Amino acid sequence: MSIDLSFIKPSLPRSGAVVVAVGKGGKLSTSGRDLDRRLKGALLKGAKAHRFQASFGKTMLFPAPAGIAADSVMLVGLDDVAKVDAEAVARIGAAIAQALDRHRVARATVFADLPAGVTVDAPEAAAQIAYGIRLQSYRFDRYHTRLKDEQKPVTSAVAVTADPVGAAEKRFAALDRIADGVFFTRDLVSEPANILTPVQLAAAARSLRPLGVEVDVLAPARLKALGMGALLGVAQGSANEPRVVTLRWRGRRTTRPDLALVGKGVTFDTGGISIKPSASMEDMKWDMGGAGVVLGTMKAIAGRKAKAHVVGVVGLVENMPSGTAQRPGDVVTTMNGQTIEVINTDAEGRLVLADALWYAQQKFKPKAVIDLATLTGAILVALGQERAGLFCNDDQLADRLGAAGDAVNEKIWRFPLDSEYDRHIESRIADMKNVGSGRFAGSIAGAKLLERFIDGIPWAHLDIAGVTWRTRGRPLVPPGGTAFGVRLLDRYVADNLE
Ligand code: BES
Ligand code: MN
Ligand code: ZN
């Protein structure tokens, strides 16, 4: 059950909680000051007495306040009001959602007029608060069949004040479509691999058709005819057939798409014959995270009717060991006729992407291409779970992606692609091998292989292995699948292509 979010004219509710923001030094908004007056100064007095510093996102609850009908009042801290931008307001929404849940509040009214000094305009602030509440409220509990009442989320309805209501509603409608895309990705990434096979992931892609997305699904016979030997080599060990899915959103009537998004969709990565150790192998159900982000982004931009022409291509396979699996040492031929010696069957993502990238460019002739992949464990060594790795052949594209990531707090960090790294993937018997030599620069070696499948257009590769799943949440991102990349790419499209 999702939270019922609505916008209302400012007025004190007769029940439930009332939430007001406060900046450092006790800075209240107009409605905050009114409320404090009705409570005979209890708000600021109580905050001071309990050393509430209005630190960012910290909350304080005043139960059963005398003088008003509401059940409780909650303060939420903004810290320095001058530093509060739209993204920060969404994070305030997230903090409110968490605190309401913690205090087991069922219904709340949030006063969204913020203290003087906040530069975010009023309808935007109201919409961002609701958006933050929405993003934070995500849960994947499809497989809990007997949750006790106290284990279920309590908050069922939040009203956010806005004047006029219509402007906030309009702005929120677009943000809520982005949240739909984020939730779609989180659901896909959370699904176990026995449920979400390549065929089922293709079916999930088809579910975007009612939004106006053109979806095509390519089955193995077609992939063979196209010569996708690298992708098929990964798939050949699995009883679950591979698929390649293309998606197209024509928000602008141009012949060439502005952008192609390409995603690694390994629905489960055992490593193949180069099998992984069993510790944490269950994490490899989210090795389709790149494909999940492509589908979620398509859902977001189609949902809000973005004025851009964007295509998506996802390569969907399962990497299993079996009597039919490919062996270390096998040589495969890609769609563009290059040969790859498969030294390690666990470096399968780049094999899938080699063919998916080439197909995306040949089929659609996009002006630029961005791929997303949970490609290397080495990116975790370099960046941890805080930033994704960026590899890019074009400074403008790199800068614009960096800016989009900063704006939505999905941060990325650029790595080099110097030609000196090419020797890492030289093979004795083929055009290249699928791993570097030794343990050094593992993420760059992966990116360098992908680079060989780029046909002279601006290209960016996002290695999202470190950011796709989190056991501990962060603001706007509950524990589990993060959908890192959806908000970034949606923002990139909005700022640069529309
Ligand atoms: N899917 C993994 C990368 C990965 C690791 C994703 C940890 C998420 C968390 C990828 O297919 C892989 O196995 N990469 C190998 C490459 C190596 C064999 C060159 C790796 O990182 O060990
Ligand atoms: Mn692997
Ligand atoms: Zn993998």
Short mmCIF file of C-alpha atoms and ligand atoms in Angstrom, two decimals:
data_model
loop_
_atom_site.label_atom_id
_atom_site.label_comp_id
_atom_site.label_asym_id
_atom_site.label_seq_id
_atom_site.Cartn_x
_atom_site.Cartn_y
_atom_site.Cartn_z
CA MET A 1 0.00 0.00 0.00
CA SER A 2 1.46 3.29 -1.03
CA ILE A 3 1.03 6.56 0.82
CA ASP A 4 -1.86 8.71 -0.35
CA LEU A 5 -0.23 12.08 -1.15
CA SER A 6 -2.30 15.21 -1.71
CA PHE A 7 -1.94 18.99 -1.78
CA ILE A 8 -4.23 21.22 0.25
CA LYS A 9 -4.63 24.92 1.03
CA PRO A 10 -2.76 25.82 4.22
CA SER A 11 -4.94 25.17 7.27
CA LEU A 12 -4.53 23.39 10.58
CA PRO A 13 -5.87 19.83 10.51
CA ARG A 14 -8.24 18.55 13.19
CA SER A 15 -6.29 15.33 13.65
CA GLY A 16 -3.03 13.64 12.76
CA ALA A 17 0.41 15.21 12.89
CA VAL A 18 1.40 18.68 11.73
CA VAL A 19 4.92 18.99 10.35
CA VAL A 20 6.81 22.29 10.17
CA ALA A 21 10.34 23.02 9.06
CA VAL A 22 12.75 25.08 11.13
CA GLY A 23 16.08 26.56 10.11
CA LYS A 24 19.19 27.02 12.23
CA GLY A 25 18.61 29.58 14.98
CA GLY A 26 14.86 28.86 15.23
CA LYS A 27 13.89 30.23 11.80
CA LEU A 28 10.27 29.40 11.14
CA SER A 29 8.06 30.05 8.13
CA THR A 30 4.89 32.13 8.36
CA SER A 31 2.76 29.11 9.18
CA GLY A 32 5.41 27.89 11.60
CA ARG A 33 5.27 31.19 13.50
CA ASP A 34 1.44 31.11 13.52
CA LEU A 35 1.55 27.62 14.94
CA ASP A 36 4.09 28.52 17.59
CA ARG A 37 1.85 31.44 18.63
CA ARG A 38 -1.17 29.12 18.91
CA LEU A 39 0.97 26.89 21.13
CA LYS A 40 2.03 29.85 23.26
CA GLY A 41 5.67 29.54 22.17
CA ALA A 42 5.95 25.86 23.15
CA LEU A 43 7.63 24.92 19.87
CA LEU A 44 10.71 27.08 20.08
CA LYS A 45 10.80 26.73 23.85
CA GLY A 46 10.67 22.93 23.66
CA ALA A 47 13.24 22.85 20.87
CA LYS A 48 15.61 24.94 22.93
CA ALA A 49 15.05 23.00 26.14
CA HIS A 50 15.82 19.70 24.41
CA ARG A 51 18.79 21.09 22.48
CA PHE A 52 17.16 20.58 19.11
CA GLN A 53 19.67 22.28 16.81
CA ALA A 54 17.60 22.15 13.59
CA SER A 55 20.32 19.96 12.08
CA PHE A 56 19.42 18.92 8.55
CA GLY A 57 16.69 16.27 8.52
CA LYS A 58 16.59 15.83 12.31
CA THR A 59 13.10 15.77 13.78
CA MET A 60 11.44 16.42 17.13
CA LEU A 61 7.93 15.33 18.06
CA PHE A 62 5.53 17.22 20.34
CA PRO A 63 2.68 14.83 21.22
CA ALA A 64 -0.82 15.96 22.18
CA PRO A 65 -0.17 19.73 22.04
CA ALA A 66 -2.62 21.90 23.98
CA GLY A 67 -4.32 24.68 22.01
CA ILE A 68 -4.79 22.92 18.68
CA ALA A 69 -6.89 19.95 17.59
CA ALA A 70 -4.08 18.05 15.86
CA ASP A 71 -2.62 14.96 17.58
CA SER A 72 1.00 16.05 17.42
CA VAL A 73 3.43 18.56 15.98
CA MET A 74 6.74 17.60 14.46
CA LEU A 75 9.65 19.92 13.79
CA VAL A 76 12.07 19.04 11.01
CA GLY A 77 15.45 20.75 10.81
CA LEU A 78 16.71 22.54 7.69
CA ASP A 79 20.07 23.68 9.06
CA ASP A 80 21.31 26.70 7.02
CA VAL A 81 18.27 27.83 5.00
CA ALA A 82 20.50 29.50 2.37
CA LYS A 83 21.91 26.09 1.41
CA VAL A 84 18.53 24.44 0.83
CA ASP A 85 18.03 23.62 -2.87
CA ALA A 86 15.33 21.49 -4.54
CA GLU A 87 17.20 18.23 -3.96
CA ALA A 88 17.60 19.14 -0.27
CA VAL A 89 13.85 19.75 0.01
CA ALA A 90 13.23 16.26 -1.36
CA ARG A 91 15.61 14.92 1.29
CA ILE A 92 13.58 16.80 3.92
CA GLY A 93 10.54 14.96 2.58
CA ALA A 94 12.47 11.71 3.00
CA ALA A 95 13.37 12.62 6.59
CA ILE A 96 9.72 13.41 7.33
CA ALA A 97 8.59 10.07 5.88
CA GLN A 98 11.10 8.19 8.02
CA ALA A 99 10.17 10.06 11.21
CA LEU A 100 6.42 9.61 10.65
CA ASP A 101 6.99 5.89 10.24
CA ARG A 102 9.22 5.73 13.32
CA HIS A 103 6.63 7.55 15.43
CA ARG A 104 3.86 5.41 13.91
CA VAL A 105 1.90 8.39 12.64
CA ALA A 106 -0.91 7.39 10.26
CA ARG A 107 -1.91 10.79 8.87
CA ALA A 108 0.01 14.03 8.61
CA THR A 109 -0.15 17.52 7.21
CA VAL A 110 3.14 19.08 6.13
CA PHE A 111 3.42 22.86 6.01
CA ALA A 112 5.49 23.37 2.87
CA ASP A 113 5.91 27.15 3.10
CA LEU A 114 9.56 27.22 4.13
CA PRO A 115 11.36 29.87 6.23
CA ALA A 116 12.48 33.08 4.50
CA GLY A 117 15.87 32.64 2.87
CA VAL A 118 15.06 29.34 1.14
CA THR A 119 15.36 30.01 -2.60
CA VAL A 120 13.21 27.11 -3.83
CA ASP A 121 9.86 28.53 -4.98
CA ALA A 122 6.71 27.49 -3.12
CA PRO A 123 5.07 25.07 -5.61
CA GLU A 124 8.45 23.42 -6.26
CA ALA A 125 9.07 23.03 -2.52
CA ALA A 126 5.66 21.45 -1.92
CA ALA A 127 6.16 19.07 -4.86
CA GLN A 128 9.69 18.13 -3.79
CA ILE A 129 8.54 17.34 -0.24
CA ALA A 130 5.89 15.00 -1.63
CA TYR A 131 8.46 13.48 -4.03
CA GLY A 132 10.87 12.84 -1.16
CA ILE A 133 8.12 11.16 0.85
CA ARG A 134 7.22 9.03 -2.17
CA LEU A 135 10.81 7.92 -2.88
CA GLN A 136 11.49 7.13 0.78
CA SER A 137 8.30 5.10 1.17
CA TYR A 138 9.41 2.39 -1.29
CA ARG A 139 9.23 -1.18 -0.02
CA PHE A 140 9.61 -4.55 -1.68
CA ASP A 141 7.41 -6.85 0.34
CA ARG A 142 5.79 -8.94 -2.36
CA TYR A 143 7.12 -12.14 -0.80
CA HIS A 144 6.19 -11.45 2.81
CA THR A 145 2.96 -13.38 3.15
CA ARG A 146 2.37 -13.04 6.87
CA LEU A 147 3.58 -9.70 8.12
CA LYS A 148 2.21 -8.80 11.52
CA ASP A 149 0.45 -5.44 11.78
CA GLU A 150 3.34 -3.90 13.68
CA GLN A 151 5.71 -4.85 10.85
CA LYS A 152 3.68 -3.00 8.25
CA PRO A 153 4.20 0.66 7.43
CA VAL A 154 1.78 2.89 9.34
CA THR A 155 1.72 6.15 7.44
CA SER A 156 -1.18 6.05 5.02
CA ALA A 157 -1.87 9.66 4.03
CA VAL A 158 0.11 12.88 3.90
CA ALA A 159 -1.29 16.24 2.82
CA VAL A 160 1.22 18.90 1.78
CA THR A 161 0.13 22.53 1.92
CA ALA A 162 0.40 24.64 -1.22
CA ASP A 163 -1.07 27.89 -2.44
CA PRO A 164 -2.14 27.68 -5.17
CA VAL A 165 -2.65 23.94 -5.01
CA GLY A 166 -2.70 23.49 -8.79
CA ALA A 167 0.89 24.57 -9.46
CA ALA A 168 2.24 22.12 -6.88
CA GLU A 169 0.07 19.32 -8.25
CA LYS A 170 1.32 19.96 -11.76
CA ARG A 171 4.96 19.95 -10.74
CA PHE A 172 4.47 16.86 -8.57
CA ALA A 173 2.83 14.95 -11.42
CA ALA A 174 6.13 15.03 -13.37
CA LEU A 175 8.20 14.09 -10.32
CA ASP A 176 5.82 11.27 -9.49
CA ARG A 177 6.40 9.81 -12.98
CA ILE A 178 10.12 9.78 -12.23
CA ALA A 179 9.36 7.98 -8.96
CA ASP A 180 7.36 5.44 -11.00
CA GLY A 181 10.50 4.79 -13.05
CA VAL A 182 12.63 4.50 -9.91
CA PHE A 183 10.18 2.05 -8.32
CA PHE A 184 10.00 -0.02 -11.53
CA THR A 185 13.80 -0.39 -11.44
CA ARG A 186 13.87 -1.14 -7.69
CA ASP A 187 11.24 -3.86 -8.18
CA LEU A 188 13.16 -5.46 -11.06
CA VAL A 189 16.47 -5.40 -9.19
CA SER A 190 14.84 -6.91 -6.10
CA GLU A 191 13.13 -9.80 -7.88
CA PRO A 192 14.89 -13.15 -7.44
CA ALA A 193 16.41 -14.78 -10.52
CA ASN A 194 14.02 -17.75 -10.52
CA ILE A 195 11.20 -15.28 -11.14
CA LEU A 196 12.97 -12.68 -13.25
CA THR A 197 14.51 -14.67 -16.11
CA PRO A 198 15.49 -13.00 -19.40
CA VAL A 199 12.05 -13.88 -20.80
CA GLN A 200 10.32 -12.32 -17.79
CA LEU A 201 12.49 -9.22 -17.94
CA ALA A 202 11.51 -8.85 -21.59
CA ALA A 203 7.88 -9.12 -20.51
CA ALA A 204 8.47 -6.33 -17.98
CA ALA A 205 9.83 -4.19 -20.81
CA ARG A 206 6.68 -4.86 -22.83
CA SER A 207 4.62 -3.49 -19.95
CA LEU A 208 5.85 -0.02 -20.99
CA ARG A 209 3.88 -0.14 -24.25
CA PRO A 210 0.74 1.50 -22.79
CA LEU A 211 2.89 4.57 -22.05
CA GLY A 212 3.67 4.90 -25.75
CA VAL A 213 7.06 3.17 -25.71
CA GLU A 214 7.75 1.00 -28.79
CA VAL A 215 9.15 -2.32 -27.57
CA ASP A 216 10.72 -5.06 -29.68
CA VAL A 217 11.91 -8.39 -28.32
CA LEU A 218 14.57 -10.38 -30.18
CA ALA A 219 14.68 -14.15 -29.57
CA PRO A 220 17.76 -16.41 -29.98
CA ALA A 221 17.23 -17.25 -33.68
CA ARG A 222 17.32 -13.55 -34.49
CA LEU A 223 20.37 -12.93 -32.28
CA LYS A 224 22.18 -15.74 -34.08
CA ALA A 225 21.25 -14.30 -37.48
CA LEU A 226 22.60 -10.93 -36.36
CA GLY A 227 25.89 -12.58 -35.36
CA MET A 228 25.81 -11.77 -31.65
CA GLY A 229 28.33 -14.48 -30.81
CA ALA A 230 29.62 -12.85 -27.62
CA LEU A 231 26.19 -12.43 -26.03
CA LEU A 232 25.12 -15.90 -27.14
CA GLY A 233 28.31 -17.42 -25.75
CA VAL A 234 27.38 -16.17 -22.27
CA ALA A 235 23.82 -17.44 -22.63
CA GLN A 236 24.64 -20.93 -23.90
CA GLY A 237 25.13 -22.49 -20.46
CA SER A 238 21.65 -21.60 -19.24
CA ALA A 239 18.31 -23.35 -19.62
CA ASN A 240 16.78 -19.86 -19.72
CA GLU A 241 16.93 -18.40 -23.23
CA PRO A 242 18.46 -14.98 -23.79
CA ARG A 243 16.62 -11.96 -25.20
CA VAL A 244 17.62 -8.58 -26.51
CA VAL A 245 14.97 -5.91 -26.08
CA THR A 246 14.83 -2.55 -27.83
CA LEU A 247 12.70 0.35 -26.64
CA ARG A 248 11.98 3.65 -28.31
CA TRP A 249 10.42 6.82 -26.92
CA ARG A 250 9.77 9.39 -29.62
CA GLY A 251 9.13 12.53 -27.62
CA ARG A 252 10.56 14.47 -30.56
CA ARG A 253 10.00 13.70 -34.24
CA THR A 254 13.62 13.32 -35.32
CA THR A 255 14.94 10.48 -37.47
CA ARG A 256 18.03 9.89 -35.34
CA PRO A 257 17.52 9.39 -31.61
CA ASP A 258 19.22 11.96 -29.41
CA LEU A 259 20.44 9.19 -27.17
CA ALA A 260 20.69 5.42 -26.82
CA LEU A 261 20.75 3.79 -23.38
CA VAL A 262 22.26 0.32 -23.26
CA GLY A 263 22.04 -1.95 -20.21
CA LYS A 264 23.70 -5.12 -18.95
CA GLY A 265 20.93 -7.51 -18.03
CA VAL A 266 22.52 -10.60 -16.52
CA THR A 267 19.55 -11.97 -14.58
CA PHE A 268 21.92 -14.13 -12.57
CA ASP A 269 25.71 -14.27 -12.66
CA THR A 270 27.17 -17.46 -11.21
CA GLY A 271 30.42 -16.68 -12.98
CA GLY A 272 29.85 -19.61 -15.33
CA ILE A 273 32.62 -22.21 -15.47
CA SER A 274 34.91 -19.62 -13.79
CA ILE A 275 32.43 -20.00 -10.96
CA LYS A 276 32.14 -17.47 -8.15
CA PRO A 277 32.58 -18.38 -4.46
CA SER A 278 29.24 -19.02 -2.75
CA ALA A 279 29.55 -16.20 -0.16
CA SER A 280 27.10 -13.46 -1.19
CA MET A 281 26.46 -15.06 -4.54
CA GLU A 282 22.77 -14.25 -4.04
CA ASP A 283 23.73 -10.64 -4.77
CA MET A 284 24.17 -11.65 -8.37
CA LYS A 285 20.41 -11.55 -8.87
CA TRP A 286 20.92 -7.81 -9.31
CA ASP A 287 23.47 -8.20 -12.07
CA MET A 288 20.71 -6.98 -14.38
CA GLY A 289 20.85 -3.58 -12.67
CA GLY A 290 22.02 -1.76 -15.81
CA ALA A 291 19.09 -3.11 -17.81
CA GLY A 292 16.81 -2.25 -14.88
CA VAL A 293 17.96 1.37 -14.99
CA VAL A 294 17.42 1.57 -18.75
CA LEU A 295 13.85 0.31 -18.35
CA GLY A 296 13.16 2.59 -15.37
CA THR A 297 14.51 5.62 -17.22
CA MET A 298 12.36 4.84 -20.26
CA LYS A 299 9.37 4.55 -17.93
CA ALA A 300 10.18 7.90 -16.30
CA ILE A 301 10.69 9.87 -19.51
CA ALA A 302 7.70 8.31 -21.26
CA GLY A 303 5.57 8.78 -18.14
CA ARG A 304 6.28 12.49 -18.01
CA LYS A 305 6.20 12.79 -21.80
CA ALA A 306 9.74 14.10 -22.15
CA LYS A 307 10.36 16.02 -25.38
CA ALA A 308 13.31 13.91 -26.43
CA HIS A 309 13.90 10.97 -28.76
CA VAL A 310 15.55 8.22 -26.71
CA VAL A 311 16.07 4.52 -27.41
CA GLY A 312 17.00 1.72 -25.05
CA VAL A 313 18.66 -1.64 -25.70
CA VAL A 314 19.07 -4.31 -23.03
CA GLY A 315 20.99 -7.57 -23.35
CA LEU A 316 19.30 -10.21 -21.19
CA VAL A 317 21.12 -13.45 -20.34
CA GLU A 318 21.77 -15.80 -17.46
CA ASN A 319 25.40 -16.82 -16.82
CA MET A 320 25.40 -20.46 -15.69
CA PRO A 321 27.91 -23.34 -15.58
CA SER A 322 26.70 -26.48 -17.32
CA GLY A 323 27.56 -29.02 -19.97
CA THR A 324 26.70 -26.48 -22.62
CA ALA A 325 28.41 -23.51 -20.98
CA GLN A 326 31.27 -21.74 -22.69
CA ARG A 327 34.76 -22.60 -21.46
CA PRO A 328 37.71 -20.45 -20.48
CA GLY A 329 39.80 -20.16 -23.63
CA ASP A 330 36.84 -20.18 -26.02
CA VAL A 331 36.97 -17.60 -28.80
CA VAL A 332 33.72 -15.87 -29.74
CA THR A 333 32.96 -13.56 -32.67
CA THR A 334 30.94 -10.42 -32.05
CA MET A 335 28.29 -8.84 -34.26
CA ASN A 336 30.87 -6.47 -35.77
CA GLY A 337 33.25 -9.31 -36.61
CA GLN A 338 35.81 -8.89 -33.83
CA THR A 339 37.07 -11.94 -31.94
CA ILE A 340 37.31 -12.18 -28.15
CA GLU A 341 39.20 -14.83 -26.23
CA VAL A 342 37.14 -15.66 -23.14
CA ILE A 343 39.83 -16.07 -20.49
CA ASN A 344 37.34 -15.81 -17.63
CA THR A 345 33.68 -16.67 -18.08
CA ASP A 346 32.89 -14.41 -15.11
CA ALA A 347 33.81 -11.32 -17.16
CA GLU A 348 30.53 -11.83 -19.02
CA GLY A 349 28.97 -8.37 -18.83
CA ARG A 350 31.36 -6.88 -21.37
CA LEU A 351 30.60 -9.76 -23.76
CA VAL A 352 26.89 -9.03 -23.53
CA LEU A 353 27.42 -5.29 -23.90
CA ALA A 354 29.80 -5.63 -26.86
CA ASP A 355 26.96 -6.98 -28.99
CA ALA A 356 24.21 -4.87 -27.39
CA LEU A 357 26.20 -1.65 -27.91
CA TRP A 358 26.97 -2.45 -31.53
CA TYR A 359 23.38 -3.41 -32.26
CA ALA A 360 22.06 -0.21 -30.64
CA GLN A 361 24.29 1.92 -32.87
CA GLN A 362 23.65 0.00 -36.12
CA LYS A 363 19.92 -0.22 -35.64
CA PHE A 364 19.14 3.30 -34.42
CA LYS A 365 22.09 5.55 -35.43
CA PRO A 366 21.83 7.51 -32.14
CA LYS A 367 23.76 10.75 -31.66
CA ALA A 368 25.28 9.45 -28.41
CA VAL A 369 25.23 6.28 -26.35
CA ILE A 370 25.37 5.68 -22.59
CA ASP A 371 25.70 2.18 -21.20
CA LEU A 372 25.08 1.09 -17.62
CA ALA A 373 26.43 -2.10 -16.10
CA THR A 374 27.22 -3.79 -12.82
CA LEU A 375 30.47 -4.57 -14.59
CA THR A 376 33.30 -4.95 -12.08
CA GLY A 377 33.97 -5.68 -8.42
CA ALA A 378 37.03 -3.49 -8.89
CA ILE A 379 34.88 -0.36 -9.06
CA LEU A 380 33.93 -1.04 -5.42
CA VAL A 381 37.60 -1.15 -4.51
CA ALA A 382 38.09 2.26 -6.12
CA LEU A 383 34.92 4.15 -5.16
CA GLY A 384 33.05 2.12 -2.56
CA GLN A 385 29.28 2.48 -2.59
CA GLU A 386 29.27 6.27 -2.80
CA ARG A 387 29.87 7.00 -6.48
CA ALA A 388 29.53 5.16 -9.78
CA GLY A 389 32.47 4.99 -12.19
CA LEU A 390 32.28 7.05 -15.39
CA PHE A 391 34.28 6.23 -18.51
CA CYS A 392 33.74 8.60 -21.40
CA ASN A 393 35.26 9.50 -24.77
CA ASP A 394 33.73 12.99 -24.83
CA ASP A 395 34.43 15.79 -22.33
CA GLN A 396 31.12 17.58 -22.86
CA LEU A 397 29.10 14.42 -22.29
CA ALA A 398 31.19 13.61 -19.22
CA ASP A 399 30.68 17.09 -17.75
CA ARG A 400 26.96 17.05 -18.40
CA LEU A 401 26.52 13.64 -16.82
CA GLY A 402 28.56 14.78 -13.83
CA ALA A 403 26.34 17.85 -13.42
CA ALA A 404 23.15 15.77 -13.69
CA GLY A 405 24.50 13.36 -11.08
CA ASP A 406 25.42 16.18 -8.69
CA ALA A 407 21.96 17.73 -9.08
CA VAL A 408 20.15 14.57 -7.95
CA ASN A 409 22.82 13.27 -5.57
CA GLU A 410 23.72 10.30 -7.77
CA LYS A 411 27.37 11.14 -8.02
CA ILE A 412 29.86 9.74 -10.51
CA TRP A 413 33.63 9.88 -10.89
CA ARG A 414 35.52 9.84 -14.16
CA PHE A 415 38.28 7.31 -14.94
CA PRO A 416 40.85 7.42 -17.75
CA LEU A 417 40.71 5.52 -21.05
CA ASP A 418 44.30 6.13 -22.20
CA SER A 419 45.49 4.03 -25.13
CA GLU A 420 48.25 2.68 -22.86
CA TYR A 421 45.58 0.49 -21.25
CA ASP A 422 44.89 -1.29 -24.54
CA ARG A 423 47.71 -3.73 -23.95
CA HIS A 424 45.85 -5.00 -20.86
CA ILE A 425 43.37 -6.78 -23.11
CA GLU A 426 45.69 -7.92 -25.90
CA SER A 427 45.25 -11.61 -26.70
CA ARG A 428 47.76 -13.99 -28.27
CA ILE A 429 45.19 -15.64 -30.49
CA ALA A 430 42.29 -13.20 -30.89
CA ASP A 431 41.61 -9.48 -31.37
CA MET A 432 41.28 -9.11 -27.61
CA LYS A 433 40.72 -11.05 -24.42
CA ASN A 434 37.92 -10.40 -21.99
CA VAL A 435 40.01 -9.68 -18.86
CA GLY A 436 43.10 -7.63 -18.08
CA SER A 437 46.37 -9.21 -17.03
CA GLY A 438 46.53 -9.50 -13.26
CA ARG A 439 44.39 -7.60 -10.80
CA PHE A 440 45.32 -4.04 -11.71
CA ALA A 441 42.92 -1.52 -13.30
CA GLY A 442 40.13 -4.07 -13.61
CA SER A 443 37.36 -1.53 -14.19
CA ILE A 444 39.36 0.27 -16.87
CA ALA A 445 40.10 -3.02 -18.65
CA GLY A 446 36.35 -3.65 -18.84
CA ALA A 447 35.68 -0.17 -20.18
CA LYS A 448 38.48 -0.49 -22.74
CA LEU A 449 36.86 -3.58 -24.18
CA LEU A 450 33.51 -1.77 -24.49
CA GLU A 451 35.24 1.15 -26.21
CA ARG A 452 36.08 -1.16 -29.12
CA PHE A 453 32.37 -1.46 -29.86
CA ILE A 454 31.74 2.28 -30.19
CA ASP A 455 31.24 3.52 -33.73
CA GLY A 456 32.69 7.04 -33.56
CA ILE A 457 29.99 8.73 -31.45
CA PRO A 458 30.09 10.24 -27.95
CA TRP A 459 29.88 7.38 -25.47
CA ALA A 460 29.73 7.05 -21.71
CA HIS A 461 29.95 3.88 -19.64
CA LEU A 462 28.67 3.92 -16.06
CA ASP A 463 29.99 1.08 -13.90
CA ILE A 464 27.24 0.84 -11.27
CA ALA A 465 28.39 -2.35 -9.51
CA GLY A 466 29.00 -0.41 -6.27
CA VAL A 467 25.80 1.62 -6.17
CA THR A 468 23.04 -0.66 -7.41
CA TRP A 469 22.30 -2.30 -4.07
CA ARG A 470 22.67 -1.02 -0.52
CA THR A 471 22.14 -2.95 2.69
CA ARG A 472 21.93 0.36 4.54
CA GLY A 473 19.73 3.05 3.09
CA ARG A 474 20.42 6.71 2.61
CA PRO A 475 18.09 9.69 2.19
CA LEU A 476 15.53 8.99 -0.58
CA VAL A 477 16.94 5.45 -0.92
CA PRO A 478 15.64 2.74 1.43
CA PRO A 479 17.80 -0.38 1.83
CA GLY A 480 17.84 -2.74 -1.17
CA GLY A 481 17.80 -1.86 -4.85
CA THR A 482 18.65 1.81 -5.31
CA ALA A 483 17.76 2.46 -8.96
CA PHE A 484 20.88 4.62 -9.06
CA GLY A 485 21.01 6.08 -12.54
CA VAL A 486 17.30 6.61 -13.21
CA ARG A 487 17.15 10.03 -11.61
CA LEU A 488 20.54 10.95 -13.08
CA LEU A 489 19.59 10.00 -16.64
CA ASP A 490 16.14 11.56 -16.38
CA ARG A 491 17.83 14.77 -15.29
CA TYR A 492 20.40 14.50 -18.09
CA VAL A 493 17.58 14.17 -20.62
CA ALA A 494 15.62 17.07 -19.09
CA ASP A 495 18.58 19.44 -18.95
CA ASN A 496 20.23 18.61 -22.28
CA LEU A 497 17.83 17.01 -24.73
CA GLU A 498 14.45 18.64 -24.14
N1 BES B 1 28.73 -8.96 -12.07
C1 BES B 1 30.11 -8.97 -11.78
C2 BES B 1 30.61 -7.68 -11.11
C3 BES B 1 30.05 -7.37 -9.77
C4 BES B 1 30.76 -7.64 -8.63
C5 BES B 1 28.85 -6.71 -9.64
C6 BES B 1 30.28 -7.31 -7.39
C7 BES B 1 28.35 -6.39 -8.40
C8 BES B 1 29.07 -6.68 -7.27
C9 BES B 1 30.90 -9.17 -13.06
O1 BES B 1 30.28 -9.93 -14.03
C10 BES B 1 32.16 -9.88 -12.69
O2 BES B 1 32.06 -11.00 -12.26
N2 BES B 1 33.29 -9.23 -12.87
C11 BES B 1 34.53 -9.80 -12.53
C12 BES B 1 35.49 -9.45 -13.64
C13 BES B 1 36.79 -10.18 -13.54
C14 BES B 1 36.58 -11.66 -13.81
C15 BES B 1 37.73 -9.59 -14.55
C16 BES B 1 34.98 -9.22 -11.20
O3 BES B 1 34.72 -8.07 -10.93
O4 BES B 1 35.56 -9.98 -10.42
MN MN B 2 30.61 -12.00 -13.76
ZN ZN B 3 28.25 -9.96 -14.01
#
